[in-house]
Amino acid sequence: MNPTNAVLDNYYIGVDVGTGSARAAILTPKGEIVASATHDTKTWRSHRNSSIFEQSTTDIWGKIAACVKEVLDQSNVPPHQVMGVGFTATCSLAVVDMDGKSISVSEDEELGGNGERNIVLWADHRAEEEANLINSTGSEVLKFVGGTMSLEMEIPKILWLKKHMSADKFARCQFFDLPDYLTYRATASPARSNCSLVCKTSYVPPGATKASNGFDRSFLSQIGLGEFADDTTRIGGTSNSTEAPKTSGVVLTAGLPVGRGLTKEAASDLGLMEGTPVGSGVIDAYAGWIGTIAARYRTGEAENSELSGHPSIQESTQRLAAVAGTSTCHLAQSTDGVFVPGVWGPYKNAVFPGWWMNEGGQSATGQLIEFVINSHPACAALQEKARQGSTNIYSVLAAELQRLGKEASRDGFEESLTGLTKDIHMYPDFHGIPTSLPLRFIMRGSITGLALDSSLADLALRFNVTLEAIALQTRQIVDQMNSNGHKIKSIYMSGSQAKNIPLMQLIADVCSLPVILPHSPSTAVVVGAAMLGRFAAEVTGIHAKEVAGEDLFQSQAKVDEISLCEKERLWEIMVEMTQAGRKIEPAANPRDKRLLEAKYQIFLESIETQRRWREKMERAAKTD
């Protein structure tokens, strides 16, 4: 593809590392994707433990390099016209030694040795015992994660590695949330992102409380990570040593330039120019927030339908971003810290300086839909019917549900999907996440109302009730946020699930809120990453002369000064580069609204029921 005015235009590259692939896209300043490329990444599972998920930074960086070179080749954009690069990735734990060489996190290799598998994937649940220990402390740190730290966060995983490695091997490790590892690999700068530290590594920024000043050293000592009490450089903090690099302990808000841009080695790997500005990274869900929340939208299907007005950053506080793929993350910004039981945060400075973010999560949504389909006896029949009809399985399921609705028609009217599954109820945490209740255990999925039926019709009904359960849990998160101080009035979707229009309509109906679909559901995250690259380029262009070739940020005070000075610039980049989306209004008829409300009440009751059952079984299991 030949870009228009290639000689005159500037371009920006976004890199997104998801659960199963790496993606790169090259964008114009208007947010138009000129070219994109995706390569699958490796994930290793353990035959001994189903909770284990491991990846490799070597594999991921190689796939990133292939993607970036591919988009440059596709677009014919010369490297000198790429003005900035932004990275986003899953909140997975990458482990390397002090020279950046991989340290194995796998018991299938030499744990703590130099091995390929050096990433504990976000979905890895090996650290349940460690999370329970952390949550038993009652530390002030837990206030900022909804009262309960998830085993998917980095500190429980680091503690697990300490328990399973020899002391000398653990001592040579440094730990990165994956977005920070990627900017480290690209720039050789040890500077970290506020997003990764505050959201996943128990960092409480100065000003979040009267006493907070980053990592809580007494908390680290209390849980068994005392080696970090005086020197937190290996997890992203500061050192008392005068020999530590100047930029150790520097914490950057989203998109601020990291180091001096791409190193010579990284530039060669990616096919770009040495020194190309690199924006401080964010976790992939936050990139999805950046890539969607500033969107304008059309109220109809037609391209010429009315477009909503230019949004202000203040309006972001009324918009919930739902980044929905394998899992779903729900993000809301506020001007003040809002504490919501069971919802992570509030996270100060996670994206914008002085602003706060809350994060609700569903560990398995897209993955749950796949599981329900693939584990059903009629799965093979479904796939064969899709093959014969030259269509996809979701079209077959939709047609089957429509057939069932006609068969169950009432008074000449086709039965709604909600009516078809009114007596089937699902609680969707099959992968298991901590709930909003003060429980000592991980919630698990459940389904009631099953028949002795292995037909395609039964699979279609289970598919529909799975979508309902995802929508009901979304409402639970929205209700929790709004009842504790947020004022969410709309939901901005992104990710692969935003293509699932029945699910989007269900979410609008269940939550009684409009849902805004992005221009391109699957690209919001990589677009958000490119916005970070542009912001880094513009900030570098404005302020680089102040430091004459050195790192722009030699102190946290300088970081804070420029971050506050330029925050409106990032918002305006987001508005300019986010293409218009489409609005879906709630549309449930009165009967379906009553059914969905009743289902929501049953959904909430199922949480309490599971709690009571688990406690009853725990008492019965105790020895005298």
XYZ file of C-alpha atoms in Angstrom:
624
model
C 0.000 0.000 0.000
C 1.309 3.479 -0.883
C 0.368 6.087 1.725
C -0.773 9.471 0.461
C 1.859 12.238 0.699
C 4.334 9.746 2.158
C 7.206 12.239 1.943
C 5.381 14.834 4.045
C 3.448 12.761 6.546
C 4.373 11.559 9.997
C 3.416 8.101 11.198
C 3.244 6.310 14.528
C 3.602 2.631 15.375
C 1.631 0.870 18.072
C 2.642 -2.548 19.393
C 0.161 -4.724 21.295
C 1.164 -8.011 22.922
C -1.976 -9.938 23.806
C -2.449 -13.317 25.426
C -1.732 -15.281 22.263
C -0.211 -12.921 19.710
C 1.845 -9.818 19.039
C 0.511 -7.120 16.773
C 1.910 -3.950 15.238
C 0.108 -1.224 13.308
C 1.277 1.951 11.631
C -1.088 4.913 11.874
C -1.566 8.418 10.541
C -2.116 11.379 12.890
C -5.867 10.958 12.239
C -5.836 7.424 13.610
C -6.145 5.706 10.243
C -4.390 2.342 10.143
C -2.125 2.201 7.125
C -0.932 -1.351 7.730
C -1.025 -3.965 10.467
C 0.491 -7.380 11.095
C -0.024 -10.108 13.689
C 2.090 -13.101 14.680
C 1.144 -15.778 17.192
C 3.229 -16.136 20.335
C 4.025 -19.298 22.273
C 2.346 -20.281 25.527
C 3.519 -23.288 27.512
C 1.243 -25.244 29.847
C 2.346 -27.681 32.536
C 1.237 -31.311 32.384
C 1.463 -31.357 36.200
C -0.506 -28.216 37.017
C -3.370 -26.770 34.961
C -2.934 -23.343 36.590
C 0.454 -22.800 34.888
C 0.775 -20.494 31.837
C 4.262 -19.452 30.695
C 5.688 -17.408 27.829
C 9.030 -16.111 26.569
C 10.321 -12.553 26.112
C 12.677 -13.815 23.401
C 9.763 -15.255 21.461
C 7.607 -12.160 21.984
C 10.311 -9.673 20.995
C 11.045 -11.696 17.879
C 7.358 -11.639 16.918
C 7.179 -7.882 17.577
C 10.185 -7.320 15.316
C 8.613 -9.403 12.548
C 5.337 -7.454 12.831
C 6.989 -4.017 12.751
C 9.125 -4.882 9.728
C 6.055 -6.299 8.016
C 3.984 -3.128 8.480
C 6.847 -0.999 7.214
C 7.077 -3.195 4.142
C 3.310 -3.213 3.554
C 2.948 0.551 3.925
C 6.116 1.698 2.138
C 6.583 4.175 4.961
C 10.324 4.879 5.332
C 11.703 4.430 8.867
C 12.584 8.125 9.271
C 8.897 9.025 8.949
C 7.976 6.901 11.971
C 8.058 9.573 14.642
C 7.180 7.492 17.707
C 6.504 3.990 18.999
C 4.196 2.895 21.801
C 4.006 -0.479 23.544
C 1.204 -2.187 25.408
C 0.974 -5.744 26.696
C -0.772 -8.045 29.119
C -0.022 -7.643 32.818
C 2.309 -10.647 32.828
C 5.471 -10.974 34.914
C 8.752 -10.963 32.956
C 11.911 -12.052 34.767
C 15.459 -11.276 33.615
C 18.852 -10.891 35.255
C 20.539 -7.520 35.745
C 21.944 -7.744 32.211
C 18.520 -8.361 30.710
C 19.021 -12.083 30.074
C 16.064 -14.420 30.535
C 15.582 -16.185 33.876
C 13.358 -19.252 33.771
C 10.116 -19.216 35.778
C 9.318 -22.800 34.835
C 9.691 -26.001 36.811
C 9.875 -27.741 33.428
C 13.235 -26.003 32.963
C 15.829 -25.057 35.577
C 13.776 -22.675 37.702
C 15.926 -19.585 38.246
C 18.416 -20.618 35.568
C 18.849 -19.141 32.098
C 15.859 -20.611 30.281
C 13.425 -19.632 27.553
C 10.254 -19.561 29.646
C 10.744 -16.342 31.611
C 7.188 -14.948 31.705
C 4.473 -15.892 34.177
C 1.398 -15.119 32.076
C -1.330 -12.961 33.617
C -3.733 -15.945 33.614
C -1.311 -18.127 35.593
C -2.872 -19.022 38.957
C 0.077 -20.743 40.671
C 0.277 -18.085 43.398
C -3.036 -18.732 45.161
C -1.351 -19.569 48.483
C 0.821 -16.470 48.286
C -2.184 -14.248 47.496
C -4.019 -15.678 50.500
C -1.016 -14.879 52.711
C -0.875 -11.316 51.405
C -4.606 -10.817 51.914
C -4.370 -12.034 55.513
C -2.093 -9.107 56.425
C -4.796 -6.422 56.348
C -2.190 -4.041 54.930
C -3.135 -0.514 53.880
C -1.886 -1.494 50.404
C -4.928 -3.757 49.983
C -7.250 -0.741 50.087
C -6.054 0.103 46.582
C -6.987 -3.292 45.112
C -10.589 -3.430 46.289
C -9.612 -5.004 49.601
C -8.272 -8.230 48.079
C -5.111 -8.709 46.033
C -5.586 -10.993 43.041
C -3.269 -13.932 42.494
C -2.951 -12.583 38.934
C -0.989 -9.557 40.201
C 2.794 -9.427 40.236
C 3.649 -9.414 43.952
C 2.049 -12.852 44.672
C 3.895 -14.271 41.646
C 7.207 -12.786 42.761
C 6.651 -14.268 46.220
C 5.915 -17.677 44.657
C 9.182 -17.487 42.699
C 11.108 -16.609 45.855
C 9.654 -19.626 47.645
C 10.569 -21.972 44.807
C 13.984 -20.596 43.790
C 17.241 -20.852 45.691
C 18.196 -17.596 47.412
C 21.193 -16.968 45.148
C 19.115 -17.398 41.996
C 16.327 -15.166 43.251
C 18.866 -12.472 44.157
C 19.955 -12.080 40.536
C 16.425 -11.518 39.192
C 14.773 -8.268 38.242
C 11.037 -8.229 37.650
C 8.997 -6.333 35.074
C 5.355 -6.093 34.231
C 5.459 -6.993 30.528
C 4.729 -3.469 29.140
C 7.676 -2.137 31.141
C 9.899 -4.968 29.963
C 9.154 -4.015 26.348
C 10.154 -0.366 26.847
C 13.253 -1.574 28.738
C 14.131 -3.874 25.833
C 13.521 -1.054 23.350
C 15.428 1.716 25.159
C 17.670 0.061 27.813
C 16.130 2.529 30.299
C 15.091 1.132 33.704
C 12.359 3.786 34.000
C 8.973 2.214 34.779
C 5.389 3.107 33.957
C 3.069 4.296 36.683
C 0.359 2.138 35.082
C 2.181 -1.152 35.590
C 3.543 -0.311 39.027
C 0.371 1.065 40.577
C -2.047 -1.408 38.990
C -0.122 -4.662 39.331
C 2.901 -4.230 41.603
C 1.475 -2.726 44.828
C 2.980 0.705 44.219
C 1.076 3.515 45.983
C 2.145 6.842 44.424
C 3.121 9.835 46.530
C -0.019 11.785 47.372
C -2.372 8.800 47.166
C -2.425 8.913 50.968
C -0.791 11.283 53.426
C 1.953 8.754 54.114
C 2.380 7.042 50.719
C 5.692 7.337 48.939
C 5.749 4.488 46.427
C 6.394 0.970 47.640
C 5.318 0.213 51.196
C 8.519 -1.252 52.595
C 6.909 -2.536 55.799
C 4.358 -4.418 53.681
C 7.116 -6.012 51.594
C 8.906 -7.135 54.756
C 5.689 -8.443 56.293
C 4.893 -10.747 53.362
C 8.401 -12.164 53.043
C 9.990 -9.879 50.445
C 12.206 -8.054 52.909
C 15.104 -7.799 50.442
C 13.081 -5.127 48.638
C 12.500 -3.047 51.757
C 15.721 -1.048 51.299
C 16.222 -1.527 47.567
C 13.174 -1.744 45.337
C 15.054 -1.236 42.063
C 14.532 -4.867 41.044
C 10.754 -4.372 41.099
C 10.737 -0.806 39.778
C 11.499 1.471 42.721
C 14.463 3.288 44.179
C 17.754 2.266 45.739
C 19.749 3.756 48.577
C 22.895 3.039 46.541
C 24.714 5.943 44.883
C 25.760 3.538 42.107
C 22.215 2.933 40.836
C 21.430 4.380 37.382
C 20.051 7.928 37.489
C 16.749 6.826 36.000
C 16.229 3.964 38.471
C 13.086 4.786 40.380
C 11.780 7.214 37.771
C 8.086 6.469 37.264
C 6.417 7.810 34.110
C 2.774 8.465 33.354
C 1.346 7.128 30.094
C 3.211 8.013 26.922
C 6.025 10.114 28.385
C 9.256 9.448 26.467
C 11.417 6.640 27.858
C 15.209 7.107 27.921
C 16.660 8.371 24.651
C 14.322 6.375 22.452
C 15.213 3.210 20.569
C 18.700 1.866 21.138
C 20.828 0.974 18.142
C 20.172 -2.739 18.746
C 16.402 -2.339 19.150
C 16.198 -0.066 16.109
C 17.997 -2.719 14.068
C 15.619 -5.408 15.342
C 12.563 -3.362 14.404
C 13.829 -1.782 11.192
C 13.455 1.736 12.616
C 15.752 4.690 13.336
C 17.931 4.796 16.425
C 16.552 7.386 18.865
C 12.946 7.096 17.693
C 10.899 8.211 20.739
C 9.269 5.443 22.752
C 6.244 6.211 24.922
C 5.985 4.858 28.448
C 3.793 1.779 28.165
C 0.491 0.796 29.704
C -1.261 -2.503 30.351
C -3.284 -3.605 27.322
C -6.664 -2.864 28.900
C -5.548 0.696 29.603
C -4.415 1.059 25.995
C -7.936 -0.018 25.059
C -9.266 2.730 27.340
C -6.944 5.254 25.691
C -8.003 4.060 22.226
C -11.773 4.249 22.819
C -12.827 6.552 25.648
C -12.371 9.821 23.723
C -14.483 8.591 20.801
C -17.255 10.536 19.208
C -20.106 8.396 17.906
C -22.908 8.293 15.394
C -26.470 7.626 16.506
C -27.379 5.654 13.384
C -25.934 3.194 10.882
C -25.473 5.756 8.075
C -22.106 7.437 7.647
C -23.867 10.802 7.428
C -25.829 10.357 10.684
C -25.290 12.964 13.385
C -21.936 12.897 15.170
C -21.644 13.585 18.887
C -19.685 16.619 20.057
C -16.008 17.048 20.897
C -15.575 15.384 24.321
C -13.663 16.959 27.183
C -11.421 15.021 29.529
C -14.033 15.671 32.234
C -16.555 13.616 30.233
C -14.297 10.592 30.560
C -15.497 10.243 34.160
C -18.974 9.236 32.912
C -17.693 6.639 30.448
C -16.815 3.047 31.350
C -14.400 1.334 28.982
C -14.858 -2.424 28.622
C -11.910 -4.048 26.878
C -13.293 -7.446 25.979
C -11.311 -10.313 24.531
C -10.161 -13.523 26.218
C -11.028 -11.729 29.436
C -12.717 -8.376 30.014
C -11.407 -5.377 31.904
C -13.701 -2.520 32.959
C -12.028 0.848 33.461
C -13.366 4.129 34.828
C -11.502 7.385 35.459
C -12.266 9.895 38.207
C -10.874 13.192 39.436
C -10.718 11.885 43.013
C -9.939 8.433 44.360
C -13.085 6.291 44.551
C -12.837 3.168 46.700
C -15.091 0.381 45.405
C -15.210 -2.951 47.292
C -14.165 -5.777 44.989
C -13.009 -3.412 42.231
C -9.301 -2.733 41.872
C -8.018 0.746 42.560
C -8.303 3.602 42.845
C -5.007 3.882 40.998
C -3.533 7.375 41.043
C -1.703 8.522 37.870
C -2.430 5.257 36.047
C -2.896 7.218 32.806
C -3.216 10.953 33.501
C -1.297 12.717 36.284
C -3.504 13.585 39.237
C -6.418 11.464 37.965
C -7.491 8.081 39.277
C -8.611 4.826 37.656
C -10.719 1.921 38.903
C -10.540 -1.500 37.255
C -13.121 -4.253 37.386
C -12.411 -7.570 35.772
C -13.828 -10.777 34.380
C -11.054 -13.350 34.085
C -12.796 -15.366 31.386
C -15.318 -13.985 28.901
C -14.255 -14.816 25.353
C -12.446 -17.806 26.826
C -15.639 -18.821 28.662
C -17.718 -18.674 25.476
C -15.181 -20.909 23.743
C -15.142 -23.322 26.688
C -18.929 -23.669 26.799
C -19.024 -24.414 23.078
C -15.990 -26.691 22.904
C -16.944 -28.771 25.951
C -20.483 -29.504 24.767
C -21.214 -32.895 23.123
C -22.794 -31.113 20.130
C -19.652 -29.105 19.345
C -18.590 -31.400 16.490
C -22.078 -31.246 14.975
C -21.999 -27.451 15.233
C -18.653 -27.235 13.459
C -19.788 -29.608 10.727
C -22.991 -27.636 10.121
C -20.971 -24.435 9.853
C -18.595 -26.106 7.386
C -21.435 -27.402 5.226
C -23.101 -24.006 5.201
C -19.842 -22.135 4.494
C -20.432 -19.966 7.530
C -19.165 -19.659 11.117
C -20.387 -21.406 14.251
C -21.886 -18.221 15.692
C -24.161 -17.790 12.682
C -25.292 -21.387 13.119
C -26.001 -20.796 16.813
C -27.951 -17.613 16.009
C -30.064 -19.485 13.447
C -30.701 -22.298 15.927
C -31.820 -19.836 18.596
C -34.123 -18.153 16.097
C -35.636 -21.551 15.232
C -36.185 -22.310 18.903
C -37.801 -18.920 19.393
C -40.279 -19.582 16.604
C -41.097 -23.007 18.009
C -41.765 -21.496 21.431
C -43.836 -18.601 20.087
C -46.485 -17.144 22.375
C -49.715 -15.615 21.037
C -48.225 -15.507 17.567
C -45.050 -13.722 18.707
C -41.631 -15.323 18.526
C -40.185 -16.036 21.969
C -37.251 -13.798 22.863
C -33.822 -15.184 23.642
C -34.255 -14.054 27.240
C -37.509 -15.983 27.412
C -35.907 -19.102 25.945
C -33.324 -19.287 28.741
C -35.342 -17.833 31.609
C -34.951 -21.020 33.689
C -31.229 -21.547 33.032
C -28.808 -19.591 35.218
C -25.025 -19.300 35.070
C -22.423 -17.825 37.362
C -19.496 -17.193 34.978
C -16.265 -17.311 37.016
C -15.170 -20.689 35.659
C -11.561 -19.501 35.642
C -11.959 -18.215 39.186
C -11.450 -14.668 40.454
C -11.707 -13.059 43.876
C -15.238 -11.719 44.339
C -16.443 -8.394 45.661
C -17.376 -10.140 48.908
C -14.954 -10.582 51.824
C -14.354 -14.252 51.074
C -11.372 -16.462 51.788
C -11.651 -18.406 48.549
C -11.790 -18.103 44.788
C -15.242 -18.108 43.211
C -16.018 -20.812 40.669
C -18.499 -21.085 37.828
C -21.866 -22.798 38.035
C -24.851 -23.494 35.810
C -28.326 -24.616 36.868
C -31.417 -25.648 34.958
C -29.783 -28.231 32.699
C -31.730 -30.962 30.938
C -30.606 -34.437 29.909
C -29.931 -33.062 26.442
C -26.804 -33.167 24.287
C -28.344 -31.674 21.134
C -27.345 -28.622 19.107
C -30.436 -26.895 20.504
C -29.136 -27.376 24.051
C -25.736 -25.997 23.036
C -27.438 -22.918 21.560
C -29.295 -22.320 24.831
C -26.106 -22.685 26.876
C -24.373 -20.276 24.507
C -27.093 -17.691 25.046
C -27.109 -18.058 28.824
C -23.310 -17.578 28.772
C -23.781 -14.221 27.044
C -26.412 -13.343 29.648
C -24.050 -14.217 32.497
C -21.298 -11.999 31.053
C -23.781 -9.129 30.749
C -25.110 -9.664 34.280
C -21.623 -9.583 35.749
C -20.934 -6.393 33.784
C -23.957 -4.838 35.508
C -22.647 -5.993 38.882
C -19.403 -4.106 38.211
C -21.235 -0.981 36.993
C -23.572 -1.052 40.008
C -20.648 -1.453 42.403
C -18.857 1.506 40.834
C -21.884 3.803 40.740
C -23.036 2.976 44.269
C -19.605 3.984 45.583
C -19.156 7.315 43.826
C -18.755 6.873 40.082
C -21.369 8.292 37.693
C -21.160 5.967 34.695
C -23.657 6.839 31.970
C -22.340 4.833 28.997
C -20.133 1.837 28.175
C -17.394 2.075 25.526
C -16.536 -1.363 24.161
C -13.423 -2.600 22.423
C -11.795 -5.940 21.736
C -12.963 -8.962 19.783
C -16.209 -9.322 21.722
C -17.384 -5.921 20.482
C -18.096 -7.716 17.185
C -20.652 -9.882 18.999
C -23.725 -7.685 18.471
C -26.142 -9.914 20.459
C -23.800 -9.664 23.456
C -23.484 -5.899 23.017
C -27.267 -5.538 22.935
C -27.559 -7.746 26.026
C -25.086 -5.566 27.917
C -27.059 -2.436 26.942
C -30.330 -4.083 28.013
C -29.041 -5.578 31.279
C -27.201 -2.422 32.356
C -29.839 0.001 30.986
C -27.011 2.035 29.490
C -26.024 2.872 25.903
C -23.089 0.910 24.514
C -20.678 2.637 22.148
C -19.036 0.343 19.607
C -15.661 1.430 18.226
C -14.959 2.088 14.566
C -12.839 -1.065 14.505
C -13.443 -3.351 17.525
C -10.230 -5.326 17.244
C -7.830 -2.385 16.837
C -8.568 -0.114 19.812
C -5.672 -1.459 21.899
C -3.013 -1.126 19.219
C -4.393 2.316 18.298
C -4.060 3.326 21.955
C -0.448 2.167 21.884
C 0.247 4.287 18.789
C -1.215 7.309 20.601
C 1.435 6.799 23.284
C 4.104 6.833 20.582
C 2.775 10.091 19.176
C 2.618 11.684 22.628
C 6.239 10.667 23.284
C 7.299 12.175 19.959
C 5.543 15.482 20.627
C 6.819 15.796 24.196
C 10.339 14.975 22.989
C 10.061 17.593 20.269
C 9.016 20.248 22.763
C 11.397 19.474 25.622
C 14.450 17.678 24.149
C 16.457 20.882 23.821
C 16.310 21.248 27.599
C 18.589 18.240 28.170
C 20.986 18.319 25.199
C 21.040 14.630 24.285
C 20.639 13.229 27.788
C 17.590 11.359 29.096
C 14.766 13.887 29.347
C 13.903 12.707 32.852
C 16.836 12.844 35.269
C 14.593 13.164 38.311
C 11.045 12.392 39.411
C 10.479 16.111 39.928
C 11.125 16.707 36.205
C 8.795 13.835 35.305
C 6.010 15.320 37.409
C 6.525 18.820 36.006
C 6.299 17.780 32.351
C 3.561 15.214 32.960
C 1.249 17.857 34.456
C 2.207 20.417 31.830
C 1.389 18.121 28.887
C -1.588 16.041 30.036
C -4.128 17.944 27.904
C -1.947 17.218 24.876
C -2.436 13.462 25.397
C -6.224 13.879 25.661
C -6.356 15.907 22.426
C -4.269 13.233 20.675
C -6.802 10.667 21.863
C -9.723 12.718 20.504
C -8.007 13.316 17.156
C -6.875 9.722 16.599
C -10.045 7.921 17.786
C -12.361 7.374 14.828
C -16.117 7.691 15.296
C -18.027 4.730 16.717
C -21.690 3.647 16.783
C -24.236 3.828 19.605
C -26.449 0.928 20.703
C -29.358 1.928 22.946
C -31.111 -0.393 25.449
C -34.020 -2.033 23.613
C -35.495 -4.769 25.844
C -39.286 -4.992 25.861
C -41.067 -4.744 29.246
C -41.297 -8.532 29.709
C -37.628 -9.076 28.927
C -36.673 -6.224 31.259
C -38.527 -7.983 34.087
C -36.883 -11.302 33.240
C -33.419 -9.767 33.107
C -33.979 -7.994 36.430
C -35.077 -11.285 38.007
C -32.015 -13.008 36.537
C -29.790 -10.310 38.019
C -31.212 -10.859 41.483
C -30.656 -14.632 41.090
C -27.108 -13.890 39.882
C -26.375 -11.970 43.100
C -28.011 -14.677 45.214
C -25.780 -17.302 43.587
C -22.698 -15.559 44.999
C -24.080 -15.710 48.513
C -25.196 -19.303 47.963
C -21.731 -20.364 46.861
C -20.229 -18.638 49.893
C -22.574 -20.495 52.264
C -22.008 -23.838 50.586
C -18.237 -23.427 50.638
C -18.212 -22.493 54.314
C -20.467 -25.438 55.144
C -18.113 -27.835 53.345
C -15.053 -26.293 54.988
C -16.585 -26.878 58.423
C -17.458 -30.460 57.488
C -13.927 -31.107 56.237
C -12.222 -29.967 59.433
C -10.704 -32.691 61.571
C -11.715 -32.928 65.239
